[in-house]
Amino acid sequence: MSTSSTRLPEGRYGRSSDQRADRTLKVVGGVLAVLFTALIGWFGYHYVAQNEISAELIRFETGQDAVKVHLEVHKDAGVVGYCTVRSQSSDGAEVGRADFRFDGDATRIDQVVTLRTTSPGTSAELVGCHAE
């Protein structure tokens, strides 16, 4: 008894369809990887370079009906924008939220703002800043 081989003779019939499919998948995968990398780079650029106003919450003091929040804001000269601050009670419910406007030519603003609350707040959180 002899054993027959199921392989085609080398070089006689050209490339097999599996080899063509593998090459096609590699090309499609490479193109998708390049597009994904470009998309991540575009979002990163717009997040970092286009953000014209940013802030940092330095400290806060709680009270019965208000929370005093010390903010340090950095912005481009002449940019007008606002920062959103919120406060929560001990059970996690939001008891206050407000937008504070920052305008003028100063590039660094160090300011204490008062956030009115509906009940005693136990925390203060800087939600974000946006240029107008």
CSV table of C-alpha atoms in Angstrom, one decimal:
chain,number,residue,atom,x,y,z
A,1,MET,CA,0.0,0.0,0.0
A,2,SER,CA,1.2,3.4,-0.8
A,3,THR,CA,0.3,6.7,0.8
A,4,SER,CA,-0.8,9.5,-1.4
A,5,SER,CA,0.0,13.1,-0.5
A,6,THR,CA,-2.8,15.7,-0.5
A,7,ARG,CA,-0.5,18.5,-1.1
A,8,LEU,CA,-0.2,20.1,-4.5
A,9,PRO,CA,3.1,20.0,-6.2
A,10,GLU,CA,5.2,23.1,-5.4
A,11,GLY,CA,5.1,25.8,-8.0
A,12,ARG,CA,2.8,24.0,-10.4
A,13,TYR,CA,-0.6,25.7,-9.7
A,14,GLY,CA,0.4,29.1,-8.2
A,15,ARG,CA,-0.4,30.4,-4.8
A,16,SER,CA,-3.2,28.7,-2.9
A,17,SER,CA,-6.3,30.6,-1.8
A,18,ASP,CA,-5.3,30.3,1.8
A,19,GLN,CA,-2.1,32.2,1.1
A,20,ARG,CA,-4.0,35.0,-0.7
A,21,ALA,CA,-6.5,35.2,2.2
A,22,ASP,CA,-3.7,35.5,4.7
A,23,ARG,CA,-2.1,38.3,2.7
A,24,THR,CA,-5.4,40.1,2.4
A,25,LEU,CA,-6.1,39.8,6.1
A,26,LYS,CA,-2.6,41.2,6.9
A,27,VAL,CA,-3.1,44.2,4.6
A,28,VAL,CA,-6.6,44.9,6.0
A,29,GLY,CA,-5.3,44.6,9.6
A,30,GLY,CA,-2.4,46.9,8.8
A,31,VAL,CA,-4.7,49.6,7.3
A,32,LEU,CA,-7.1,49.3,10.3
A,33,ALA,CA,-4.2,49.6,12.8
A,34,VAL,CA,-2.9,52.8,11.0
A,35,LEU,CA,-6.4,54.3,11.0
A,36,PHE,CA,-7.0,53.5,14.7
A,37,THR,CA,-3.6,55.0,15.6
A,38,ALA,CA,-4.5,58.2,13.6
A,39,LEU,CA,-7.9,58.4,15.3
A,40,ILE,CA,-6.3,58.1,18.8
A,41,GLY,CA,-3.7,60.8,17.9
A,42,TRP,CA,-6.4,63.1,16.6
A,43,PHE,CA,-8.5,62.8,19.8
A,44,GLY,CA,-5.4,63.3,21.9
A,45,TYR,CA,-4.3,66.4,20.0
A,46,HIS,CA,-7.7,68.0,20.3
A,47,TYR,CA,-7.9,67.1,24.0
A,48,VAL,CA,-4.5,68.6,24.9
A,49,ALA,CA,-4.0,71.4,22.3
A,50,GLN,CA,-7.5,72.7,22.1
A,51,ASN,CA,-8.2,72.8,25.8
A,52,GLU,CA,-7.9,76.6,26.4
A,53,ILE,CA,-9.0,76.6,30.0
A,54,SER,CA,-8.2,74.2,32.8
A,55,ALA,CA,-8.4,74.4,36.6
A,56,GLU,CA,-7.4,72.6,39.8
A,57,LEU,CA,-9.4,72.4,43.0
A,58,ILE,CA,-7.0,73.4,45.7
A,59,ARG,CA,-9.2,73.0,48.8
A,60,PHE,CA,-12.8,73.4,50.0
A,61,GLU,CA,-14.6,74.2,53.2
A,62,THR,CA,-18.1,72.8,53.9
A,63,GLY,CA,-20.9,74.6,55.7
A,64,GLN,CA,-24.6,74.2,56.4
A,65,ASP,CA,-25.8,75.8,53.1
A,66,ALA,CA,-22.7,76.4,51.1
A,67,VAL,CA,-19.3,75.1,50.2
A,68,LYS,CA,-16.4,77.5,49.6
A,69,VAL,CA,-14.1,76.2,46.9
A,70,HIS,CA,-10.6,77.5,46.2
A,71,LEU,CA,-9.9,77.1,42.4
A,72,GLU,CA,-6.7,77.8,40.5
A,73,VAL,CA,-7.6,78.4,36.8
A,74,HIS,CA,-5.2,78.5,33.9
A,75,LYS,CA,-6.3,79.8,30.6
A,76,ASP,CA,-5.1,81.6,27.4
A,77,ALA,CA,-5.2,85.4,27.5
A,78,GLY,CA,-8.5,86.8,26.5
A,79,VAL,CA,-10.3,83.4,26.6
A,80,VAL,CA,-13.7,83.4,28.3
A,81,GLY,CA,-14.9,80.2,29.9
A,82,TYR,CA,-16.5,78.5,32.9
A,83,CYS,CA,-15.8,75.7,35.3
A,84,THR,CA,-18.4,73.4,36.8
A,85,VAL,CA,-18.2,72.5,40.5
A,86,ARG,CA,-20.5,70.2,42.4
A,87,SER,CA,-21.0,69.1,46.0
A,88,GLN,CA,-22.3,65.8,47.4
A,89,SER,CA,-23.8,64.9,50.8
A,90,SER,CA,-22.5,62.0,52.9
A,91,ASP,CA,-24.9,59.6,51.3
A,92,GLY,CA,-23.7,60.5,47.8
A,93,ALA,CA,-26.6,62.7,46.7
A,94,GLU,CA,-25.7,65.8,44.7
A,95,VAL,CA,-26.7,68.8,46.9
A,96,GLY,CA,-25.2,71.6,44.7
A,97,ARG,CA,-23.9,72.3,41.2
A,98,ALA,CA,-22.9,75.6,39.6
A,99,ASP,CA,-20.9,77.1,36.8
A,100,PHE,CA,-18.4,79.8,37.6
A,101,ARG,CA,-17.3,82.1,34.8
A,102,PHE,CA,-13.7,83.3,34.2
A,103,ASP,CA,-12.9,86.0,31.7
A,104,GLY,CA,-10.4,88.8,31.2
A,105,ASP,CA,-6.8,88.8,30.1
A,106,ALA,CA,-5.2,87.1,33.1
A,107,THR,CA,-3.7,83.7,32.3
A,108,ARG,CA,-3.8,82.5,35.9
A,109,ILE,CA,-6.7,83.1,38.3
A,110,ASP,CA,-6.6,82.1,41.9
A,111,GLN,CA,-10.1,82.5,43.3
A,112,VAL,CA,-12.4,81.3,46.1
A,113,VAL,CA,-16.0,80.7,44.9
A,114,THR,CA,-19.1,79.9,47.0
A,115,LEU,CA,-21.3,77.0,45.9
A,116,ARG,CA,-24.8,77.1,47.4
A,117,THR,CA,-26.1,73.7,48.6
A,118,THR,CA,-29.6,72.4,49.4
A,119,SER,CA,-28.3,70.6,52.5
A,120,PRO,CA,-24.8,70.2,54.1
A,121,GLY,CA,-22.3,69.1,51.6
A,122,THR,CA,-19.4,66.9,52.6
A,123,SER,CA,-17.3,67.2,49.4
A,124,ALA,CA,-16.5,69.4,46.4
A,125,GLU,CA,-15.6,68.2,43.0
A,126,LEU,CA,-14.4,70.0,39.9
A,127,VAL,CA,-16.4,68.5,37.1
A,128,GLY,CA,-14.7,70.3,34.2
A,129,CYS,CA,-13.8,73.5,32.5
A,130,HIS,CA,-14.9,74.7,29.0
A,131,ALA,CA,-14.0,77.6,26.8
A,132,GLU,CA,-16.8,79.5,25.1
